[in-house]
Amino acid sequence: MTAVPRRLVGRCAVVTGAASGLGAAIAVRLGAEGARVAVVDLDEARGADTVARIEADGGEAAAFGCDVADAQSVDRLRGEVIADLGSVDVVVNNAGVLRDGGLLEISDADWDTVLGVNLTSMFYVARAFVPDMTAHGVGSIVNISSRSALGSAGQANYAAAKAGVMGLTASLAIELGPHGIRVNAVGPGFFATPMTDSVATANGRVPEDQHRAVASRTPLRRVGRPHELASVVAFLAGPDASYVSGQTIFVNGGALTASPIRADDEA
Ligand code: NAP
């Protein structure tokens, strides 16, 4: 792997859903770039491994428990992060969940959960941390959307949330740009994580078979590796993206609308 640039020295970054999968890879990458990292997940203990990985690289991090779909929990998080790590410059809204099903199978509760964790949480987290960014005249928010934002059978709840992320991102970029805050999104294709493993298991498949199926219809002929998403998030978070705002960058091995839409594979 090429040497990691130190573009975030002196910055403080919040990464949600950072105990697992893509969030953990993003937190580790931001730490390696020099940021102090708030590793946020449902409970503090689950973030310990990510914190240990950042510290093993010589970085600084702390774990925080927060349900990002709960406004009060997010407001508490703001106070705890600022007390422990100082004011926040970078927010990565990554936490997400799936509750897949066809239109007639998705319960009201599953609809609300998916919209709450994947979309409304980003409103809560931005609302909590933006005033500090505005006060300093600098900040970068990166929201995790998905290829599924473009439409995905059996995932209407998830696709609606992820399309909402794109709209939220574009709107906040316009609103917050005059305050020096950039807002972007990334739309992952398929990355092997506990989330995608759970989709394979739910469909009676082993993850390796699922990876082969996705790879066969992906132009780069393989699934994504979490560090390959983390590097794009780090670029957007840092000074090399100083004139990039309001964008959703798809990171998908070339597979966009060209791939068949298959809810049994995608996250
Ligand atoms: P993951 O391995 O399941 O990690 C998501 C993390 O978020 C988990 O630690 C999860 O905890 C946590 N989380 C869930 N609800 C939360 C809440 N209310 N508050 C705080 N944390 C919460 O999933 P992933 O694959 O890394 O996905 C990360 C993001 O990328 C998600 O937004 C996902 O939609 C998006 N994405 C992933 C893919 C992919 O191929 N992997 C593709 C497109 C988009 P629990 O484990 O307890 O639920």
PDB file of N, CA and C in Angstrom, residues 179-266:
ATOM      1  N   HIS A 179     -20.262  29.451   5.040  1.00  0.00           N
ATOM      2  CA  HIS A 179     -19.605  29.414   6.359  1.00  0.00           C
ATOM      3  C   HIS A 179     -18.304  28.620   6.325  1.00  0.00           C
ATOM      4  N   GLY A 180     -17.858  28.251   5.123  1.00  0.00           N
ATOM      5  CA  GLY A 180     -16.586  27.521   5.009  1.00  0.00           C
ATOM      6  C   GLY A 180     -16.715  26.029   5.240  1.00  0.00           C
ATOM      7  N   ILE A 181     -17.947  25.527   5.217  1.00  0.00           N
ATOM      8  CA  ILE A 181     -18.158  24.094   5.482  1.00  0.00           C
ATOM      9  C   ILE A 181     -18.511  23.380   4.176  1.00  0.00           C
ATOM     10  N   ARG A 182     -17.742  22.339   3.875  1.00  0.00           N
ATOM     11  CA  ARG A 182     -18.023  21.535   2.682  1.00  0.00           C
ATOM     12  C   ARG A 182     -18.818  20.295   3.090  1.00  0.00           C
ATOM     13  N   VAL A 183     -19.742  19.895   2.228  1.00  0.00           N
ATOM     14  CA  VAL A 183     -20.570  18.719   2.521  1.00  0.00           C
ATOM     15  C   VAL A 183     -20.609  17.837   1.276  1.00  0.00           C
ATOM     16  N   ASN A 184     -20.147  16.613   1.413  1.00  0.00           N
ATOM     17  CA  ASN A 184     -20.129  15.679   0.288  1.00  0.00           C
ATOM     18  C   ASN A 184     -20.643  14.315   0.745  1.00  0.00           C
ATOM     19  N   ALA A 185     -20.881  13.454  -0.239  1.00  0.00           N
ATOM     20  CA  ALA A 185     -21.291  12.079   0.062  1.00  0.00           C
ATOM     21  C   ALA A 185     -20.464  11.119  -0.770  1.00  0.00           C
ATOM     22  N   VAL A 186     -20.369   9.896  -0.291  1.00  0.00           N
ATOM     23  CA  VAL A 186     -19.839   8.819  -1.125  1.00  0.00           C
ATOM     24  C   VAL A 186     -20.917   7.742  -1.237  1.00  0.00           C
ATOM     25  N   GLY A 187     -20.966   7.116  -2.399  1.00  0.00           N
ATOM     26  CA  GLY A 187     -21.937   6.041  -2.640  1.00  0.00           C
ATOM     27  C   GLY A 187     -21.173   4.748  -2.902  1.00  0.00           C
ATOM     28  N   PRO A 188     -20.989   3.938  -1.850  1.00  0.00           N
ATOM     29  CA  PRO A 188     -20.263   2.680  -2.066  1.00  0.00           C
ATOM     30  C   PRO A 188     -21.069   1.729  -2.950  1.00  0.00           C
ATOM     31  N   GLY A 189     -20.336   0.953  -3.763  1.00  0.00           N
ATOM     32  CA  GLY A 189     -20.938  -0.219  -4.409  1.00  0.00           C
ATOM     33  C   GLY A 189     -20.917  -1.337  -3.386  1.00  0.00           C
ATOM     34  N   PHE A 190     -20.314  -2.446  -3.724  1.00  0.00           N
ATOM     35  CA  PHE A 190     -20.289  -3.586  -2.790  1.00  0.00           C
ATOM     36  C   PHE A 190     -18.932  -3.698  -2.113  1.00  0.00           C
ATOM     37  N   PHE A 191     -18.944  -3.616  -0.781  1.00  0.00           N
ATOM     38  CA  PHE A 191     -17.743  -3.808   0.029  1.00  0.00           C
ATOM     39  C   PHE A 191     -18.024  -4.931   1.021  1.00  0.00           C
ATOM     40  N   ALA A 192     -17.063  -5.808   1.174  1.00  0.00           N
ATOM     41  CA  ALA A 192     -17.255  -6.938   2.098  1.00  0.00           C
ATOM     42  C   ALA A 192     -17.173  -6.450   3.536  1.00  0.00           C
ATOM     43  N   THR A 193     -18.285  -6.511   4.237  1.00  0.00           N
ATOM     44  CA  THR A 193     -18.365  -6.066   5.638  1.00  0.00           C
ATOM     45  C   THR A 193     -19.357  -6.971   6.368  1.00  0.00           C
ATOM     46  N   PRO A 194     -19.456  -6.822   7.682  1.00  0.00           N
ATOM     47  CA  PRO A 194     -20.494  -7.594   8.394  1.00  0.00           C
ATOM     48  C   PRO A 194     -21.895  -7.336   7.833  1.00  0.00           C
ATOM     49  N   MET A 195     -22.152  -6.106   7.332  1.00  0.00           N
ATOM     50  CA  MET A 195     -23.487  -5.837   6.773  1.00  0.00           C
ATOM     51  C   MET A 195     -23.755  -6.697   5.543  1.00  0.00           C
ATOM     52  N   THR A 196     -22.786  -6.754   4.629  1.00  0.00           N
ATOM     53  CA  THR A 196     -23.024  -7.548   3.417  1.00  0.00           C
ATOM     54  C   THR A 196     -22.989  -9.044   3.738  1.00  0.00           C
ATOM     55  N   ASP A 197     -22.161  -9.436   4.714  1.00  0.00           N
ATOM     56  CA  ASP A 197     -22.181 -10.844   5.147  1.00  0.00           C
ATOM     57  C   ASP A 197     -23.580 -11.233   5.641  1.00  0.00           C
ATOM     58  N   SER A 198     -24.227 -10.302   6.355  1.00  0.00           N
ATOM     59  CA  SER A 198     -25.550 -10.623   6.905  1.00  0.00           C
ATOM     60  C   SER A 198     -26.579 -10.784   5.784  1.00  0.00           C
ATOM     61  N   VAL A 199     -26.380 -10.052   4.687  1.00  0.00           N
ATOM     62  CA  VAL A 199     -27.295 -10.201   3.543  1.00  0.00           C
ATOM     63  C   VAL A 199     -27.116 -11.583   2.926  1.00  0.00           C
ATOM     64  N   ALA A 200     -25.854 -11.999   2.786  1.00  0.00           N
ATOM     65  CA  ALA A 200     -25.586 -13.336   2.220  1.00  0.00           C
ATOM     66  C   ALA A 200     -26.229 -14.407   3.094  1.00  0.00           C
ATOM     67  N   THR A 201     -25.998 -14.312   4.394  1.00  0.00           N
ATOM     68  CA  THR A 201     -26.517 -15.323   5.323  1.00  0.00           C
ATOM     69  C   THR A 201     -28.041 -15.381   5.269  1.00  0.00           C
ATOM     70  N   ALA A 202     -28.666 -14.174   5.221  1.00  0.00           N
ATOM     71  CA  ALA A 202     -30.131 -14.128   5.190  1.00  0.00           C
ATOM     72  C   ALA A 202     -30.681 -14.789   3.926  1.00  0.00           C
ATOM     73  N   ASN A 203     -29.849 -14.805   2.864  1.00  0.00           N
ATOM     74  CA  ASN A 203     -30.289 -15.418   1.614  1.00  0.00           C
ATOM     75  C   ASN A 203     -29.756 -16.844   1.451  1.00  0.00           C
ATOM     76  N   GLY A 204     -29.241 -17.426   2.568  1.00  0.00           N
ATOM     77  CA  GLY A 204     -28.785 -18.811   2.544  1.00  0.00           C
ATOM     78  C   GLY A 204     -27.516 -19.023   1.749  1.00  0.00           C
ATOM     79  N   ARG A 205     -26.683 -17.985   1.633  1.00  0.00           N
ATOM     80  CA  ARG A 205     -25.437 -18.114   0.860  1.00  0.00           C
ATOM     81  C   ARG A 205     -24.249 -17.844   1.769  1.00  0.00           C
ATOM     82  N   VAL A 206     -23.075 -18.315   1.348  1.00  0.00           N
ATOM     83  CA  VAL A 206     -21.871 -17.942   2.093  1.00  0.00           C
ATOM     84  C   VAL A 206     -21.330 -16.666   1.440  1.00  0.00           C
ATOM     85  N   PRO A 207     -20.700 -15.796   2.217  1.00  0.00           N
ATOM     86  CA  PRO A 207     -20.227 -14.524   1.666  1.00  0.00           C
ATOM     87  C   PRO A 207     -19.354 -14.686   0.420  1.00  0.00           C
ATOM     88  N   GLU A 208     -18.509 -15.733   0.373  1.00  0.00           N
ATOM     89  CA  GLU A 208     -17.597 -15.898  -0.770  1.00  0.00           C
ATOM     90  C   GLU A 208     -18.382 -16.085  -2.076  1.00  0.00           C
ATOM     91  N   ASP A 209     -19.491 -16.816  -2.026  1.00  0.00           N
ATOM     92  CA  ASP A 209     -20.317 -16.994  -3.233  1.00  0.00           C
ATOM     93  C   ASP A 209     -20.930 -15.666  -3.653  1.00  0.00           C
ATOM     94  N   GLN A 210     -21.385 -14.927  -2.652  1.00  0.00           N
ATOM     95  CA  GLN A 210     -21.973 -13.611  -2.923  1.00  0.00           C
ATOM     96  C   GLN A 210     -20.911 -12.701  -3.557  1.00  0.00           C
ATOM     97  N   HIS A 211     -19.680 -12.729  -3.047  1.00  0.00           N
ATOM     98  CA  HIS A 211     -18.609 -11.880  -3.594  1.00  0.00           C
ATOM     99  C   HIS A 211     -18.350 -12.246  -5.053  1.00  0.00           C
ATOM    100  N   ARG A 212     -18.319 -13.558  -5.344  1.00  0.00           N
ATOM    101  CA  ARG A 212     -18.070 -13.986  -6.726  1.00  0.00           C
ATOM    102  C   ARG A 212     -19.180 -13.490  -7.649  1.00  0.00           C
ATOM    103  N   ALA A 213     -20.428 -13.560  -7.168  1.00  0.00           N
ATOM    104  CA  ALA A 213     -21.549 -13.120  -8.009  1.00  0.00           C
ATOM    105  C   ALA A 213     -21.463 -11.619  -8.287  1.00  0.00           C
ATOM    106  N   VAL A 214     -21.139 -10.847  -7.258  1.00  0.00           N
ATOM    107  CA  VAL A 214     -21.029  -9.391  -7.443  1.00  0.00           C
ATOM    108  C   VAL A 214     -19.837  -9.071  -8.342  1.00  0.00           C
ATOM    109  N   ALA A 215     -18.706  -9.755  -8.116  1.00  0.00           N
ATOM    110  CA  ALA A 215     -17.499  -9.492  -8.908  1.00  0.00           C
ATOM    111  C   ALA A 215     -17.754  -9.747 -10.389  1.00  0.00           C
ATOM    112  N   SER A 216     -18.530 -10.767 -10.685  1.00  0.00           N
ATOM    113  CA  SER A 216     -18.726 -11.151 -12.089  1.00  0.00           C
ATOM    114  C   SER A 216     -19.449 -10.063 -12.875  1.00  0.00           C
ATOM    115  N   ARG A 217     -20.217  -9.211 -12.217  1.00  0.00           N
ATOM    116  CA  ARG A 217     -20.910  -8.148 -12.962  1.00  0.00           C
ATOM    117  C   ARG A 217     -20.361  -6.760 -12.617  1.00  0.00           C
ATOM    118  N   THR A 218     -19.188  -6.734 -12.009  1.00  0.00           N
ATOM    119  CA  THR A 218     -18.523  -5.468 -11.692  1.00  0.00           C
ATOM    120  C   THR A 218     -17.374  -5.283 -12.680  1.00  0.00           C
ATOM    121  N   PRO A 219     -17.282  -4.127 -13.356  1.00  0.00           N
ATOM    122  CA  PRO A 219     -16.219  -3.963 -14.346  1.00  0.00           C
ATOM    123  C   PRO A 219     -14.819  -4.277 -13.814  1.00  0.00           C
ATOM    124  N   LEU A 220     -14.494  -3.937 -12.584  1.00  0.00           N
ATOM    125  CA  LEU A 220     -13.159  -4.249 -12.051  1.00  0.00           C
ATOM    126  C   LEU A 220     -13.051  -5.696 -11.557  1.00  0.00           C
ATOM    127  N   ARG A 221     -14.149  -6.452 -11.688  1.00  0.00           N
ATOM    128  CA  ARG A 221     -14.159  -7.904 -11.429  1.00  0.00           C
ATOM    129  C   ARG A 221     -13.762  -8.302 -10.008  1.00  0.00           C
ATOM    130  N   ARG A 222     -14.087  -7.462  -9.068  1.00  0.00           N
ATOM    131  CA  ARG A 222     -13.903  -7.839  -7.665  1.00  0.00           C
ATOM    132  C   ARG A 222     -14.781  -6.936  -6.819  1.00  0.00           C
ATOM    133  N   VAL A 223     -14.957  -7.316  -5.547  1.00  0.00           N
ATOM    134  CA  VAL A 223     -15.694  -6.453  -4.628  1.00  0.00           C
ATOM    135  C   VAL A 223     -14.714  -5.442  -4.021  1.00  0.00           C
ATOM    136  N   GLY A 224     -15.263  -4.404  -3.388  1.00  0.00           N
ATOM    137  CA  GLY A 224     -14.413  -3.362  -2.808  1.00  0.00           C
ATOM    138  C   GLY A 224     -13.805  -3.795  -1.488  1.00  0.00           C
ATOM    139  N   ARG A 225     -12.645  -3.199  -1.193  1.00  0.00           N
ATOM    140  CA  ARG A 225     -11.997  -3.417   0.113  1.00  0.00           C
ATOM    141  C   ARG A 225     -12.216  -2.152   0.942  1.00  0.00           C
ATOM    142  N   PRO A 226     -12.624  -2.299   2.198  1.00  0.00           N
ATOM    143  CA  PRO A 226     -12.983  -1.116   2.987  1.00  0.00           C
ATOM    144  C   PRO A 226     -11.962   0.031   2.924  1.00  0.00           C
ATOM    145  N   HIS A 227     -10.674  -0.279   2.854  1.00  0.00           N
ATOM    146  CA  HIS A 227      -9.692   0.823   2.812  1.00  0.00           C
ATOM    147  C   HIS A 227      -9.814   1.635   1.517  1.00  0.00           C
ATOM    148  N   GLU A 228     -10.422   1.011   0.470  1.00  0.00           N
ATOM    149  CA  GLU A 228     -10.577   1.739  -0.796  1.00  0.00           C
ATOM    150  C   GLU A 228     -11.739   2.738  -0.732  1.00  0.00           C
ATOM    151  N   LEU A 229     -12.628   2.561   0.207  1.00  0.00           N
ATOM    152  CA  LEU A 229     -13.642   3.590   0.446  1.00  0.00           C
ATOM    153  C   LEU A 229     -13.077   4.647   1.401  1.00  0.00           C
ATOM    154  N   ALA A 230     -12.338   4.172   2.400  1.00  0.00           N
ATOM    155  CA  ALA A 230     -11.785   5.085   3.411  1.00  0.00           C
ATOM    156  C   ALA A 230     -10.879   6.135   2.781  1.00  0.00           C
ATOM    157  N   SER A 231     -10.129   5.758   1.755  1.00  0.00           N
ATOM    158  CA  SER A 231      -9.198   6.718   1.142  1.00  0.00           C
ATOM    159  C   SER A 231      -9.969   7.838   0.435  1.00  0.00           C
ATOM    160  N   VAL A 232     -11.128   7.514  -0.121  1.00  0.00           N
ATOM    161  CA  VAL A 232     -11.933   8.546  -0.785  1.00  0.00           C
ATOM    162  C   VAL A 232     -12.569   9.474   0.258  1.00  0.00           C
ATOM    163  N   VAL A 233     -13.029   8.887   1.350  1.00  0.00           N
ATOM    164  CA  VAL A 233     -13.597   9.702   2.437  1.00  0.00           C
ATOM    165  C   VAL A 233     -12.522  10.652   2.987  1.00  0.00           C
ATOM    166  N   ALA A 234     -11.303  10.133   3.163  1.00  0.00           N
ATOM    167  CA  ALA A 234     -10.221  10.972   3.695  1.00  0.00           C
ATOM    168  C   ALA A 234      -9.898  12.113   2.736  1.00  0.00           C
ATOM    169  N   PHE A 235      -9.910  11.826   1.444  1.00  0.00           N
ATOM    170  CA  PHE A 235      -9.700  12.893   0.452  1.00  0.00           C
ATOM    171  C   PHE A 235     -10.763  13.968   0.615  1.00  0.00           C
ATOM    172  N   LEU A 236     -12.033  13.563   0.696  1.00  0.00           N
ATOM    173  CA  LEU A 236     -13.117  14.553   0.805  1.00  0.00           C
ATOM    174  C   LEU A 236     -13.041  15.316   2.130  1.00  0.00           C
ATOM    175  N   ALA A 237     -12.587  14.639   3.179  1.00  0.00           N
ATOM    176  CA  ALA A 237     -12.511  15.287   4.496  1.00  0.00           C
ATOM    177  C   ALA A 237     -11.417  16.344   4.545  1.00  0.00           C
ATOM    178  N   GLY A 238     -10.393  16.177   3.739  1.00  0.00           N
ATOM    179  CA  GLY A 238      -9.189  16.978   3.917  1.00  0.00           C
ATOM    180  C   GLY A 238      -8.979  18.075   2.891  1.00  0.00           C
ATOM    181  N   PRO A 239      -7.835  18.752   2.988  1.00  0.00           N
ATOM    182  CA  PRO A 239      -7.582  19.964   2.204  1.00  0.00           C
ATOM    183  C   PRO A 239      -7.422  19.726   0.704  1.00  0.00           C
ATOM    184  N   ASP A 240      -7.128  18.501   0.272  1.00  0.00           N
ATOM    185  CA  ASP A 240      -7.012  18.261  -1.172  1.00  0.00           C
ATOM    186  C   ASP A 240      -8.356  18.384  -1.883  1.00  0.00           C
ATOM    187  N   ALA A 241      -9.444  18.366  -1.106  1.00  0.00           N
ATOM    188  CA  ALA A 241     -10.782  18.516  -1.700  1.00  0.00           C
ATOM    189  C   ALA A 241     -11.354  19.902  -1.383  1.00  0.00           C
ATOM    190  N   SER A 242     -10.469  20.892  -1.241  1.00  0.00           N
ATOM    191  CA  SER A 242     -10.892  22.203  -0.727  1.00  0.00           C
ATOM    192  C   SER A 242     -11.945  22.916  -1.586  1.00  0.00           C
ATOM    193  N   TYR A 243     -12.085  22.506  -2.865  1.00  0.00           N
ATOM    194  CA  TYR A 243     -13.116  23.151  -3.709  1.00  0.00           C
ATOM    195  C   TYR A 243     -14.178  22.138  -4.155  1.00  0.00           C
ATOM    196  N   VAL A 244     -14.288  21.058  -3.405  1.00  0.00           N
ATOM    197  CA  VAL A 244     -15.291  20.024  -3.718  1.00  0.00           C
ATOM    198  C   VAL A 244     -16.385  20.100  -2.669  1.00  0.00           C
ATOM    199  N   SER A 245     -17.611  20.374  -3.095  1.00  0.00           N
ATOM    200  CA  SER A 245     -18.735  20.374  -2.159  1.00  0.00           C
ATOM    201  C   SER A 245     -20.031  20.060  -2.901  1.00  0.00           C
ATOM    202  N   GLY A 246     -20.942  19.400  -2.198  1.00  0.00           N
ATOM    203  CA  GLY A 246     -22.246  19.093  -2.781  1.00  0.00           C
ATOM    204  C   GLY A 246     -22.251  17.865  -3.675  1.00  0.00           C
ATOM    205  N   GLN A 247     -21.141  17.118  -3.681  1.00  0.00           N
ATOM    206  CA  GLN A 247     -21.015  15.995  -4.609  1.00  0.00           C
ATOM    207  C   GLN A 247     -21.324  14.657  -3.930  1.00  0.00           C
ATOM    208  N   THR A 248     -21.810  13.717  -4.715  1.00  0.00           N
ATOM    209  CA  THR A 248     -21.819  12.320  -4.299  1.00  0.00           C
ATOM    210  C   THR A 248     -20.883  11.575  -5.235  1.00  0.00           C
ATOM    211  N   ILE A 249     -19.828  11.006  -4.665  1.00  0.00           N
ATOM    212  CA  ILE A 249     -18.859  10.255  -5.463  1.00  0.00           C
ATOM    213  C   ILE A 249     -19.145   8.769  -5.280  1.00  0.00           C
ATOM    214  N   PHE A 250     -19.439   8.087  -6.368  1.00  0.00           N
ATOM    215  CA  PHE A 250     -19.688   6.644  -6.297  1.00  0.00           C
ATOM    216  C   PHE A 250     -18.361   5.892  -6.367  1.00  0.00           C
ATOM    217  N   VAL A 251     -18.213   4.961  -5.457  1.00  0.00           N
ATOM    218  CA  VAL A 251     -16.970   4.171  -5.345  1.00  0.00           C
ATOM    219  C   VAL A 251     -17.406   2.719  -5.478  1.00  0.00           C
ATOM    220  N   ASN A 252     -17.332   2.207  -6.709  1.00  0.00           N
ATOM    221  CA  ASN A 252     -18.080   0.971  -6.992  1.00  0.00           C
ATOM    222  C   ASN A 252     -17.423   0.072  -8.027  1.00  0.00           C
ATOM    223  N   GLY A 253     -16.133   0.228  -8.251  1.00  0.00           N
ATOM    224  CA  GLY A 253     -15.461  -0.647  -9.220  1.00  0.00           C
ATOM    225  C   GLY A 253     -16.022  -0.507 -10.627  1.00  0.00           C
ATOM    226  N   GLY A 254     -16.698   0.604 -10.885  1.00  0.00           N
ATOM    227  CA  GLY A 254     -17.250   0.834 -12.225  1.00  0.00           C
ATOM    228  C   GLY A 254     -18.681   0.359 -12.383  1.00  0.00           C
ATOM    229  N   ALA A 255     -19.243  -0.271 -11.333  1.00  0.00           N
ATOM    230  CA  ALA A 255     -20.600  -0.820 -11.437  1.00  0.00           C
ATOM    231  C   ALA A 255     -21.609   0.212 -10.981  1.00  0.00           C
ATOM    232  N   LEU A 256     -22.308   0.823 -11.919  1.00  0.00           N
ATOM    233  CA  LEU A 256     -23.314   1.795 -11.491  1.00  0.00           C
ATOM    234  C   LEU A 256     -24.643   1.272 -11.998  1.00  0.00           C
ATOM    235  N   THR A 257     -25.254   1.961 -12.936  1.00  0.00           N
ATOM    236  CA  THR A 257     -26.529   1.459 -13.428  1.00  0.00           C
ATOM    237  C   THR A 257     -26.324   0.249 -14.334  1.00  0.00           C
ATOM    238  N   ALA A 258     -25.045  -0.004 -14.715  1.00  0.00           N
ATOM    239  CA  ALA A 258     -24.790  -1.131 -15.610  1.00  0.00           C
ATOM    240  C   ALA A 258     -25.085  -2.472 -14.946  1.00  0.00           C
ATOM    241  N   SER A 259     -25.033  -2.513 -13.603  1.00  0.00           N
ATOM    242  CA  SER A 259     -25.232  -3.810 -12.956  1.00  0.00           C
ATOM    243  C   SER A 259     -26.715  -4.066 -12.748  1.00  0.00           C
ATOM    244  N   PRO A 260     -27.147  -5.317 -12.870  1.00  0.00           N
ATOM    245  CA  PRO A 260     -28.533  -5.619 -12.568  1.00  0.00           C
ATOM    246  C   PRO A 260     -28.817  -5.275 -11.113  1.00  0.00           C
ATOM    247  N   ILE A 261     -30.033  -4.883 -10.842  1.00  0.00           N
ATOM    248  CA  ILE A 261     -30.357  -4.493  -9.476  1.00  0.00           C
ATOM    249  C   ILE A 261     -30.804  -5.724  -8.722  1.00  0.00           C
ATOM    250  N   ARG A 262     -30.015  -6.100  -7.733  1.00  0.00           N
ATOM    251  CA  ARG A 262     -30.243  -7.355  -7.031  1.00  0.00           C
ATOM    252  C   ARG A 262     -30.200  -7.110  -5.545  1.00  0.00           C
ATOM    253  N   ALA A 263     -31.352  -7.037  -4.934  1.00  0.00           N
ATOM    254  CA  ALA A 263     -31.387  -6.729  -3.498  1.00  0.00           C
ATOM    255  C   ALA A 263     -30.730  -7.821  -2.664  1.00  0.00           C
ATOM    256  N   ASP A 264     -30.584  -9.038  -3.205  1.00  0.00           N
ATOM    257  CA  ASP A 264     -29.991 -10.088  -2.380  1.00  0.00           C
ATOM    258  C   ASP A 264     -28.484  -9.918  -2.239  1.00  0.00           C
ATOM    259  N   ASP A 265     -27.884  -9.037  -3.029  1.00  0.00           N
ATOM    260  CA  ASP A 265     -26.445  -8.848  -2.963  1.00  0.00           C
ATOM    261  C   ASP A 265     -26.033  -7.507  -2.412  1.00  0.00           C
ATOM    262  N   GLU A 266     -26.830  -6.493  -2.648  1.00  0.00           N
ATOM    263  CA  GLU A 266     -26.358  -5.138  -2.436  1.00  0.00           C
ATOM    264  C   GLU A 266     -26.604  -4.640  -1.026  1.00  0.00           C
TER     265      GLU A 266
END
